């Protein structure tokens, strides 16, 4: 006798597809191919035109699933955006994410209308859908081809912030097909979408930061779940008032990632896993929507749109946005080439399909083919182009990653510091570089755990664990210490000195004070004191007695 529940088959199928997707991602990383190509191919394999295991006939299901996946991906992008990078690339990144998206959509839409036999609204819908770059693809590219901090920050900020603009354009153009709004309606729609989404996201981000930092929610595993609920609350609140829910989610993620240092590590790790799962599931689902037998009919038009996007629209947008900001021609050329398309355009392509737009299937197939071309051509050549333009950064960025690890029920936390070879603390003894407000308890070196002494030297690759009392911005203070940005300066002998030039007495902990005065004008004589202590220790520990007897 056997009993099978209705969900058994679906659980087996979904789990098998997820495992296959993870293995495909590992294989793609090894052979330096964009993983989305294999995810899409796997989705097409199990769909109607393939093995026929899954039939995804209703595009509205794909739209709902794609919206949830985009929410998770954008929220993770906000959580992992570093405040320093955001500050450094705020102006150029915001220009590319707003004005650049509008220029790209206009150029692609105009070129598609002039060169292909399509309606104007269809042409500009295609332009709006493919106007934004893909955050997940850009982040994966930066891991494969490390760039100078200036370029990496620009690309991260742009890819994380431009999705809401493309989504707003797509929804607005579909409303034009439904209701034919006027110019005033467009202005009102844009202001409500952008300002409303930003304000709601900032307000909920501040409130969430206070909640996660000030309120004890119990075990550490509860905080990532609470952060996930806050992301859904941000999207739902913004959508309820007609604002951009995606922009609200991204802004909320920025605030939570920057203002919740205590649980940042757990929250980021949890949402990185969710984002990766959402990305795999998203591409698998979108691959199921594609009918491979229909793709040959869009190869010619798809190549035309890809050429307009890569060779014309993206370079024009980059040039008009960044030429005023003193970027070198190599940086402008690389930024033009690195406009990768991925999950967001394909999800947006389901919007006309789900809305019943007459050319919805044509738009979806066209965008699907454009994303394939972008991933295959741009994604596989980015590392070579960066090397050819002299933009490969072979040096480590020198960022010490300091993350709090809260300890339950006591007012103490551990902070991890990952040491890179260009940090000023490398080669120094711990007695010379006491951390502020903390005690170095452990050093992990080459998978070995060391109990440090004051004479232990810091080496590149070390993982330093600092114990400190729980206080706001503790990780920021420890990071500044590791980078050599604390108030003390170093003299030629390598000893810490205060700004007035006097030497600072230090130890492994950061709370050491100057020795009290002894009445001698020249201070105590440490050599004689050490000899006296050495004799006293031997005399009363038994070693002196054993030596005299021997």
Coordinates of C-alpha atoms in Angstrom, one line a residue:
X1 CA 0.0 0.0 0.0
X2 CA 1.3 3.4 -0.9
X3 CA -0.1 6.9 -0.3
X4 CA 1.0 9.8 -2.4
X5 CA 0.0 13.4 -1.8
X6 CA -0.8 15.8 -4.6
X7 CA 2.2 17.9 -3.9
X8 CA 4.7 15.0 -3.9
X9 CA 5.4 15.2 -7.7
X10 CA 5.8 18.9 -7.6
X11 CA 8.2 18.9 -4.6
X12 CA 10.3 16.3 -6.4
X13 CA 10.4 18.2 -9.7
X14 CA 11.1 21.6 -8.1
X15 CA 13.9 20.2 -5.9
X16 CA 15.4 18.4 -8.9
X17 CA 15.4 21.6 -10.9
X18 CA 16.9 23.6 -8.1
X19 CA 19.7 21.1 -7.7
X20 CA 20.3 20.9 -11.4
X21 CA 20.4 24.7 -11.5
X22 CA 23.0 24.9 -8.7
X23 CA 25.1 22.4 -10.5
X24 CA 24.7 24.3 -13.8
X25 CA 25.8 27.5 -12.0
X26 CA 28.9 25.8 -10.7
X27 CA 29.7 24.4 -14.2
X28 CA 29.2 27.9 -15.7
X29 CA 31.6 29.5 -13.2
X30 CA 34.2 26.9 -14.1
X31 CA 34.0 27.4 -17.8
X32 CA 33.5 31.2 -17.4
X33 CA 30.0 31.3 -19.0
X34 CA 27.0 33.3 -17.7
X35 CA 24.9 31.0 -15.6
X36 CA 21.6 32.3 -16.9
X37 CA 22.3 30.7 -20.3
X38 CA 22.2 27.2 -18.7
X39 CA 19.3 28.1 -16.4
X40 CA 17.2 29.2 -19.4
X41 CA 18.2 26.1 -21.4
X42 CA 17.2 23.9 -18.5
X43 CA 13.8 25.6 -18.3
X44 CA 13.2 25.1 -22.1
X45 CA 14.3 21.5 -21.8
X46 CA 11.5 20.6 -19.3
X47 CA 8.8 22.7 -20.9
X48 CA 6.2 22.0 -23.6
X49 CA 8.7 22.1 -26.5
X50 CA 11.1 19.9 -24.7
X51 CA 10.4 16.9 -22.4
X52 CA 6.9 18.2 -21.6
X53 CA 7.3 17.8 -17.8
X54 CA 6.0 21.2 -17.0
X55 CA 3.4 23.3 -18.8
X56 CA 3.4 27.0 -17.8
X57 CA 0.5 28.2 -20.0
X58 CA -0.6 31.2 -17.9
X59 CA 1.9 34.2 -18.1
X60 CA 0.3 35.8 -15.1
X61 CA 1.8 33.1 -12.9
X62 CA 5.2 33.9 -14.3
X63 CA 4.6 37.6 -13.7
X64 CA 3.7 37.0 -10.1
X65 CA 6.7 34.7 -9.6
X66 CA 9.0 37.2 -11.4
X67 CA 7.7 40.1 -9.2
X68 CA 8.6 38.1 -6.0
X69 CA 12.0 37.1 -7.4
X70 CA 12.8 40.7 -8.4
X71 CA 11.8 41.9 -5.0
X72 CA 14.3 39.5 -3.4
X73 CA 17.0 40.4 -5.9
X74 CA 16.6 44.2 -5.5
X75 CA 16.4 43.9 -1.7
X76 CA 19.6 41.9 -1.6
X77 CA 21.3 44.5 -3.9
X78 CA 20.4 47.2 -1.4
X79 CA 21.6 45.2 1.6
X80 CA 25.0 44.5 0.0
X81 CA 25.6 48.0 -1.4
X82 CA 28.3 49.6 0.8
X83 CA 27.7 53.2 2.0
X84 CA 31.2 54.2 0.9
X85 CA 30.6 52.9 -2.7
X86 CA 27.2 54.6 -2.8
X87 CA 28.7 57.9 -1.7
X88 CA 31.6 57.6 -4.2
X89 CA 29.3 56.8 -7.2
X90 CA 26.1 58.5 -6.2
X91 CA 26.1 61.2 -8.9
X92 CA 27.3 59.1 -11.9
X93 CA 25.4 56.0 -10.8
X94 CA 22.1 57.9 -10.4
X95 CA 22.6 59.6 -13.8
X96 CA 23.0 56.3 -15.5
X97 CA 20.1 54.8 -13.5
X98 CA 17.7 57.5 -14.5
X99 CA 18.7 59.6 -17.5
X100 CA 20.7 56.8 -19.0
X101 CA 17.7 54.4 -18.8
X102 CA 15.5 57.0 -20.5
X103 CA 18.1 57.6 -23.3
X104 CA 18.6 53.9 -23.8
X105 CA 14.8 53.3 -24.0
X106 CA 14.3 56.2 -26.5
X107 CA 17.2 55.2 -28.8
X108 CA 16.3 51.5 -28.8
X109 CA 12.6 52.3 -29.4
X110 CA 13.3 54.8 -32.1
X111 CA 15.7 52.5 -33.9
X112 CA 13.4 49.5 -33.7
X113 CA 10.5 51.6 -35.1
X114 CA 12.7 52.9 -38.0
X115 CA 14.3 49.6 -38.9
X116 CA 11.6 47.0 -38.2
X117 CA 8.0 46.8 -39.3
X118 CA 6.4 47.2 -35.9
X119 CA 4.0 49.7 -34.3
X120 CA 5.5 52.7 -32.4
X121 CA 4.1 51.5 -29.0
X122 CA 5.5 48.0 -29.5
X123 CA 8.9 49.5 -30.5
X124 CA 9.1 51.7 -27.4
X125 CA 7.9 48.8 -25.2
X126 CA 10.9 46.8 -26.4
X127 CA 13.1 49.8 -25.6
X128 CA 11.7 50.2 -22.1
X129 CA 12.0 46.5 -21.3
X130 CA 15.7 46.2 -22.3
X131 CA 16.7 49.6 -20.9
X132 CA 18.0 48.4 -17.5
X133 CA 21.1 46.4 -16.7
X134 CA 21.0 43.3 -14.5
X135 CA 22.3 43.6 -11.0
X136 CA 22.9 39.8 -10.5
X137 CA 24.8 39.6 -13.8
X138 CA 26.9 42.6 -13.0
X139 CA 27.8 41.4 -9.5
X140 CA 28.9 38.0 -10.9
X141 CA 31.0 39.8 -13.5
X142 CA 32.8 41.9 -10.9
X143 CA 33.7 38.7 -9.0
X144 CA 35.3 37.2 -12.2
X145 CA 37.0 40.4 -13.4
X146 CA 38.0 42.7 -10.5
X147 CA 38.0 46.4 -11.4
X148 CA 39.3 49.5 -9.8
X149 CA 37.1 50.7 -7.0
X150 CA 35.8 53.7 -8.9
X151 CA 34.5 51.5 -11.8
X152 CA 33.1 48.7 -9.6
X153 CA 31.2 51.2 -7.4
X154 CA 29.7 52.9 -10.5
X155 CA 28.5 49.6 -12.0
X156 CA 27.1 48.3 -8.7
X157 CA 25.1 51.5 -8.0
X158 CA 23.8 51.7 -11.6
X159 CA 22.7 48.1 -11.8
X160 CA 21.0 48.2 -8.4
X161 CA 19.1 51.5 -8.9
X162 CA 18.0 51.4 -12.6
X163 CA 15.5 48.6 -12.4
X164 CA 12.7 50.8 -10.9
X165 CA 13.0 53.3 -13.7
X166 CA 12.6 50.6 -16.4
X167 CA 9.7 49.0 -14.5
X168 CA 8.0 52.5 -14.3
X169 CA 8.5 53.0 -18.1
X170 CA 7.1 49.6 -19.0
X171 CA 4.0 50.0 -16.7
X172 CA 3.5 53.6 -18.0
X173 CA 3.6 52.5 -21.7
X174 CA 1.1 49.7 -21.0
X175 CA -1.2 52.3 -19.3
X176 CA -0.9 54.3 -22.5
X177 CA -2.2 51.4 -24.5
X178 CA -5.1 50.9 -22.0
X179 CA -6.2 54.5 -21.2
X180 CA -4.3 56.9 -23.5
X181 CA -3.1 59.3 -20.7
X182 CA -2.0 62.9 -21.3
X183 CA 1.3 64.6 -20.6
X184 CA 0.1 65.7 -17.1
X185 CA -0.8 62.2 -16.2
X186 CA 2.7 61.0 -17.2
X187 CA 4.3 63.7 -15.0
X188 CA 2.1 62.8 -12.0
X189 CA 2.7 59.1 -12.5
X190 CA 6.5 59.6 -12.6
X191 CA 6.5 61.8 -9.5
X192 CA 4.3 59.5 -7.4
X193 CA 6.3 56.5 -8.5
X194 CA 9.8 57.9 -7.8
X195 CA 9.2 60.3 -4.9
X196 CA 6.6 58.0 -3.2
X197 CA 8.8 54.9 -3.5
X198 CA 11.9 56.7 -2.2
X199 CA 10.1 58.3 0.8
X200 CA 8.3 55.2 1.8
X201 CA 11.5 53.1 1.4
X202 CA 13.5 55.6 3.5
X203 CA 10.9 55.8 6.2
X204 CA 10.5 52.1 6.6
X205 CA 14.3 51.7 6.4
X206 CA 14.8 54.0 9.3
X207 CA 12.0 52.3 11.3
X208 CA 13.4 48.9 10.5
X209 CA 16.9 49.9 11.5
X210 CA 15.6 51.1 14.9
X211 CA 13.6 47.9 15.4
X212 CA 16.5 45.5 14.5
X213 CA 19.0 47.5 16.6
X214 CA 17.0 48.4 19.7
X215 CA 14.5 45.6 20.2
X216 CA 15.5 42.2 21.3
X217 CA 13.7 39.8 19.0
X218 CA 15.2 36.6 20.4
X219 CA 17.5 34.2 18.7
X220 CA 19.8 35.6 16.0
X221 CA 18.0 33.6 13.3
X222 CA 14.9 35.7 13.8
X223 CA 16.5 38.9 12.5
X224 CA 16.9 37.9 8.9
X225 CA 13.2 36.7 8.8
X226 CA 12.2 40.1 10.3
X227 CA 14.2 41.9 7.6
X228 CA 12.5 39.8 4.9
X229 CA 9.1 40.8 6.3
X230 CA 10.1 44.4 6.2
X231 CA 11.0 44.1 2.5
X232 CA 7.5 42.8 1.8
X233 CA 6.0 45.5 3.9
X234 CA 7.9 48.2 1.9
X235 CA 6.7 46.8 -1.4
X236 CA 3.1 46.4 -0.3
X237 CA 2.9 49.8 1.3
X238 CA 4.3 51.6 -1.8
X239 CA 2.2 49.6 -4.2
X240 CA -1.0 50.4 -2.2
X241 CA -0.5 54.2 -2.6
X242 CA 0.5 53.9 -6.3
X243 CA 4.3 54.4 -5.8
X244 CA 7.1 52.2 -7.0
X245 CA 7.3 49.1 -4.8
X246 CA 10.6 48.0 -6.3
X247 CA 12.2 51.4 -5.6
X248 CA 10.9 51.3 -2.0
X249 CA 12.4 47.8 -1.5
X250 CA 15.8 48.9 -2.8
X251 CA 15.9 52.0 -0.6
X252 CA 14.8 50.0 2.4
X253 CA 17.6 47.6 1.8
X254 CA 20.1 50.4 1.6
X255 CA 19.1 51.7 5.0
X256 CA 19.0 48.3 6.7
X257 CA 22.4 47.3 5.2
X258 CA 24.0 50.6 6.4
X259 CA 22.3 51.1 9.8
X260 CA 22.1 47.6 11.3
X261 CA 25.7 46.6 11.8
X262 CA 25.0 44.2 14.7
X263 CA 23.1 41.6 12.6
X264 CA 24.3 42.6 9.2
X265 CA 26.3 39.4 8.6
X266 CA 23.4 37.1 9.2
X267 CA 20.9 39.3 7.3
X268 CA 23.1 39.5 4.3
X269 CA 24.0 35.9 4.2
X270 CA 20.3 34.9 4.5
X271 CA 19.2 37.2 1.7
X272 CA 22.1 36.3 -0.6
X273 CA 20.9 32.7 -0.4
X274 CA 17.3 33.8 -1.1
X275 CA 18.4 36.0 -4.0
X276 CA 20.5 33.2 -5.5
X277 CA 17.5 30.8 -5.2
X278 CA 15.2 33.4 -6.7
X279 CA 17.5 33.9 -9.6
X280 CA 17.8 30.2 -10.4
X281 CA 14.1 29.7 -10.1
X282 CA 13.3 32.9 -12.1
X283 CA 15.4 31.8 -15.1
X284 CA 14.1 28.3 -15.0
X285 CA 10.5 29.6 -15.0
X286 CA 11.2 32.1 -17.8
X287 CA 12.8 29.4 -19.8
X288 CA 9.5 27.4 -19.5
X289 CA 7.6 30.3 -21.1
X290 CA 9.7 30.2 -24.2
X291 CA 8.8 28.0 -27.2
X292 CA 12.1 27.2 -29.0
X293 CA 10.2 26.6 -32.2
X294 CA 9.2 30.3 -32.2
X295 CA 12.7 31.7 -31.8
X296 CA 13.9 31.3 -35.4
X297 CA 11.4 33.9 -36.5
X298 CA 12.9 36.6 -34.2
X299 CA 16.6 35.9 -34.9
X300 CA 16.9 38.6 -37.6
X301 CA 14.9 41.3 -35.7
X302 CA 16.6 40.2 -32.4
X303 CA 20.1 40.8 -33.9
X304 CA 19.0 44.2 -35.1
X305 CA 17.7 45.2 -31.7
X306 CA 20.8 43.8 -30.0
X307 CA 23.1 45.8 -32.3
X308 CA 21.1 49.0 -31.6
X309 CA 21.3 48.4 -27.9
X310 CA 25.0 47.4 -27.6
X311 CA 26.6 49.6 -30.3
X312 CA 24.4 52.7 -30.3
X313 CA 22.0 53.2 -27.4
X314 CA 24.3 52.2 -24.5
X315 CA 27.3 54.2 -25.7
X316 CA 25.2 57.3 -26.3
X317 CA 23.7 57.0 -22.8
X318 CA 27.0 56.6 -21.2
X319 CA 28.6 59.4 -23.1
X320 CA 25.9 61.9 -22.4
X321 CA 25.8 61.0 -18.7
X322 CA 29.5 60.7 -17.8
X323 CA 31.4 62.9 -20.2
X324 CA 31.0 65.8 -17.8
X325 CA 32.4 63.9 -14.9
X326 CA 36.1 63.5 -16.0
X327 CA 36.0 59.8 -16.9
X328 CA 38.8 58.6 -19.1
X329 CA 37.9 57.2 -22.5
X330 CA 38.9 53.7 -21.4
X331 CA 36.4 53.9 -18.5
X332 CA 33.7 55.3 -20.8
X333 CA 34.3 52.5 -23.4
X334 CA 34.2 49.7 -20.7
X335 CA 31.0 51.1 -19.1
X336 CA 29.4 51.1 -22.5
X337 CA 30.3 47.5 -23.1
X338 CA 29.4 46.2 -19.7
X339 CA 25.7 46.9 -19.9
X340 CA 24.6 43.3 -19.2
X341 CA 21.0 42.3 -19.6
X342 CA 19.5 39.5 -17.6
X343 CA 16.5 38.8 -15.3
X344 CA 14.8 42.1 -15.2
X345 CA 14.2 42.5 -19.0
X346 CA 12.8 39.0 -19.3
X347 CA 10.5 39.6 -16.3
X348 CA 9.3 42.9 -17.7
X349 CA 8.6 41.2 -21.0
X350 CA 6.0 39.1 -19.2
X351 CA 4.0 42.3 -18.4
X352 CA 2.7 42.9 -21.9
X353 CA 2.1 39.2 -22.2
X354 CA 0.1 39.0 -19.0
X355 CA -1.8 42.2 -19.9
X356 CA -3.1 40.8 -23.1
X357 CA -1.2 43.1 -25.4
X358 CA -1.6 42.0 -29.0
X359 CA 2.2 41.8 -29.7
X360 CA 3.0 40.4 -26.2
X361 CA 4.4 37.1 -27.3
X362 CA 6.5 38.8 -30.0
X363 CA 7.9 41.2 -27.4
X364 CA 8.7 38.3 -25.0
X365 CA 10.5 36.3 -27.7
X366 CA 12.4 39.3 -28.9
X367 CA 13.6 40.3 -25.4
X368 CA 14.5 36.7 -24.6
X369 CA 16.7 36.6 -27.7
X370 CA 18.3 40.0 -26.9
X371 CA 19.2 38.8 -23.4
X372 CA 20.7 35.6 -24.8
X373 CA 22.9 37.7 -27.1
X374 CA 23.9 40.0 -24.3
X375 CA 24.9 37.2 -22.0
X376 CA 26.7 35.2 -24.7
X377 CA 28.6 38.1 -26.3
X378 CA 29.1 40.7 -23.6
X379 CA 29.2 38.3 -20.6
X380 CA 31.9 36.1 -22.1
X381 CA 34.2 39.0 -23.2
X382 CA 34.1 41.4 -20.3
X383 CA 37.3 40.1 -18.7
X384 CA 39.2 40.3 -22.0
X385 CA 37.9 43.8 -22.7
X386 CA 38.9 45.0 -19.2
X387 CA 42.4 43.7 -19.8
X388 CA 42.6 45.2 -23.2
X389 CA 41.6 48.6 -21.9
X390 CA 44.0 48.3 -18.9
X391 CA 41.2 48.3 -16.3
X392 CA 42.0 44.9 -14.6
X393 CA 42.8 45.6 -11.0
X394 CA 45.4 43.1 -9.8
X395 CA 45.7 44.7 -6.4
X396 CA 43.3 43.9 -3.6
X397 CA 41.0 46.7 -2.7
X398 CA 42.4 47.0 0.8
X399 CA 39.0 46.7 2.5
X400 CA 39.0 45.1 5.9
X401 CA 35.6 43.4 6.3
X402 CA 34.6 43.8 9.9
X403 CA 31.3 42.2 10.9
X404 CA 29.7 41.9 14.3
X405 CA 28.8 38.4 15.6
X406 CA 26.3 39.1 18.5
X407 CA 26.5 36.9 21.6
X408 CA 23.1 36.3 23.1
X409 CA 22.2 37.5 26.6
X410 CA 25.4 39.4 27.3
X411 CA 26.5 42.9 26.2
X412 CA 29.4 41.6 24.1
X413 CA 30.0 40.9 20.5
X414 CA 32.8 39.4 18.3
X415 CA 34.1 41.3 15.2
X416 CA 35.8 39.5 12.4
X417 CA 38.5 41.4 10.4
X418 CA 39.7 39.9 7.2
X419 CA 43.3 41.2 6.6
X420 CA 44.5 41.9 3.0
X421 CA 48.1 42.4 2.1
X422 CA 48.0 46.2 1.6
X423 CA 46.6 47.1 5.0
X424 CA 49.0 49.0 7.3
X425 CA 48.5 46.6 10.1
X426 CA 50.3 43.8 8.2
X427 CA 53.7 43.1 9.6
X428 CA 53.0 45.0 12.8
X429 CA 53.1 43.5 16.3
X430 CA 49.9 43.6 18.2
X431 CA 51.6 45.6 21.0
X432 CA 52.1 48.3 18.5
X433 CA 48.6 48.5 17.1
X434 CA 46.1 48.0 20.0
X435 CA 42.5 48.0 18.6
X436 CA 40.2 50.7 20.0
X437 CA 37.7 49.5 22.7
X438 CA 38.5 45.8 22.1
X439 CA 40.6 42.8 22.8
X440 CA 42.1 40.5 20.1
X441 CA 41.1 37.0 21.3
X442 CA 42.0 34.8 18.3
X443 CA 43.8 34.8 15.0
X444 CA 43.0 32.2 12.3
X445 CA 46.0 31.7 10.0
X446 CA 46.0 29.1 7.3
X447 CA 43.2 27.2 9.0
X448 CA 45.1 27.2 12.3
X449 CA 43.8 28.9 15.4
X450 CA 46.4 31.0 17.2
X451 CA 46.1 32.5 20.7
X452 CA 47.9 35.9 20.2
X453 CA 50.5 37.4 22.4
X454 CA 51.6 41.1 22.4
X455 CA 54.5 40.1 20.1
X456 CA 52.4 38.3 17.5
X457 CA 52.7 39.9 14.1
X458 CA 49.7 40.4 11.8
X459 CA 50.1 38.7 8.4
X460 CA 48.2 39.0 5.1
X461 CA 45.3 36.5 5.0
X462 CA 44.8 36.5 8.8
X463 CA 41.3 36.4 10.2
X464 CA 41.4 38.5 13.4
X465 CA 38.6 38.1 15.9
X466 CA 38.1 41.0 18.3
X467 CA 35.9 40.9 21.4
X468 CA 34.4 44.2 22.3
X469 CA 31.5 45.6 24.4
X470 CA 28.4 46.0 22.3
X471 CA 28.3 49.6 21.0
X472 CA 27.0 51.5 17.9
X473 CA 29.2 51.4 14.8
X474 CA 31.7 49.0 16.5
X475 CA 32.6 47.4 13.1
X476 CA 33.2 50.8 11.5
X477 CA 35.6 51.7 14.3
X478 CA 37.5 48.4 14.0
X479 CA 37.6 48.8 10.2
X480 CA 39.1 52.2 10.5
X481 CA 41.7 50.8 12.9
X482 CA 42.6 48.1 10.3
X483 CA 43.0 50.6 7.6
X484 CA 45.2 52.9 9.6
X485 CA 42.6 55.6 9.8
X486 CA 42.5 56.1 13.6
X487 CA 43.7 59.2 15.3
X488 CA 47.2 58.0 16.1
X489 CA 50.1 58.4 13.7
X490 CA 53.2 56.2 13.3
X491 CA 56.7 57.4 13.6
X492 CA 59.7 55.9 11.8
X493 CA 60.3 53.3 14.5
X494 CA 56.8 51.9 14.0
X495 CA 55.6 53.0 17.5
X496 CA 52.2 54.6 18.0
X497 CA 52.3 58.3 18.8
X498 CA 49.7 60.7 19.8
X499 CA 49.1 63.8 17.7
X500 CA 51.3 65.8 20.1
X501 CA 54.2 63.5 19.3
X502 CA 54.3 61.6 22.6
X503 CA 54.6 57.8 22.5
X504 CA 51.5 55.8 23.4
X505 CA 51.9 52.7 25.6
X506 CA 49.9 49.9 24.0
X507 CA 49.0 46.3 24.5
X508 CA 46.8 43.8 22.9
X509 CA 43.8 45.5 24.3
X510 CA 42.9 49.1 23.3
X511 CA 42.5 50.4 26.9
X512 CA 46.1 50.6 28.0
X513 CA 47.1 53.7 29.8
X514 CA 50.5 55.4 30.5
X515 CA 52.4 54.0 33.5
X516 CA 52.1 56.2 36.6
X517 CA 55.0 58.5 37.4
X518 CA 57.6 56.9 39.7
X519 CA 59.4 60.0 41.0
X520 CA 62.4 59.5 38.8
X521 CA 63.1 62.4 36.4
X522 CA 64.0 59.9 33.6
X523 CA 61.2 57.4 34.4
X524 CA 61.6 53.8 35.5
X525 CA 64.3 51.5 34.3
X526 CA 62.5 48.6 32.5
X527 CA 65.6 46.5 32.2
X528 CA 66.3 46.3 35.9
X529 CA 62.5 45.7 36.6
X530 CA 62.4 42.8 34.1
X531 CA 65.5 41.2 35.7
X532 CA 64.0 41.6 39.2
X533 CA 60.7 40.1 38.1
X534 CA 62.5 37.2 36.3
X535 CA 64.5 36.4 39.5
X536 CA 61.4 36.6 41.6
X537 CA 59.4 34.3 39.3
X538 CA 62.2 31.7 39.3
X539 CA 62.8 31.9 43.0
X540 CA 59.2 31.3 44.0
X541 CA 58.0 29.0 41.2
X542 CA 60.5 26.3 42.1
X543 CA 62.8 26.6 39.1
X544 CA 65.6 28.3 41.1
X545 CA 65.4 25.7 43.8
X546 CA 65.5 22.8 41.3
X547 CA 68.5 24.4 39.5
X548 CA 70.5 24.9 42.8
X549 CA 69.8 21.3 43.8
X550 CA 70.9 20.0 40.5

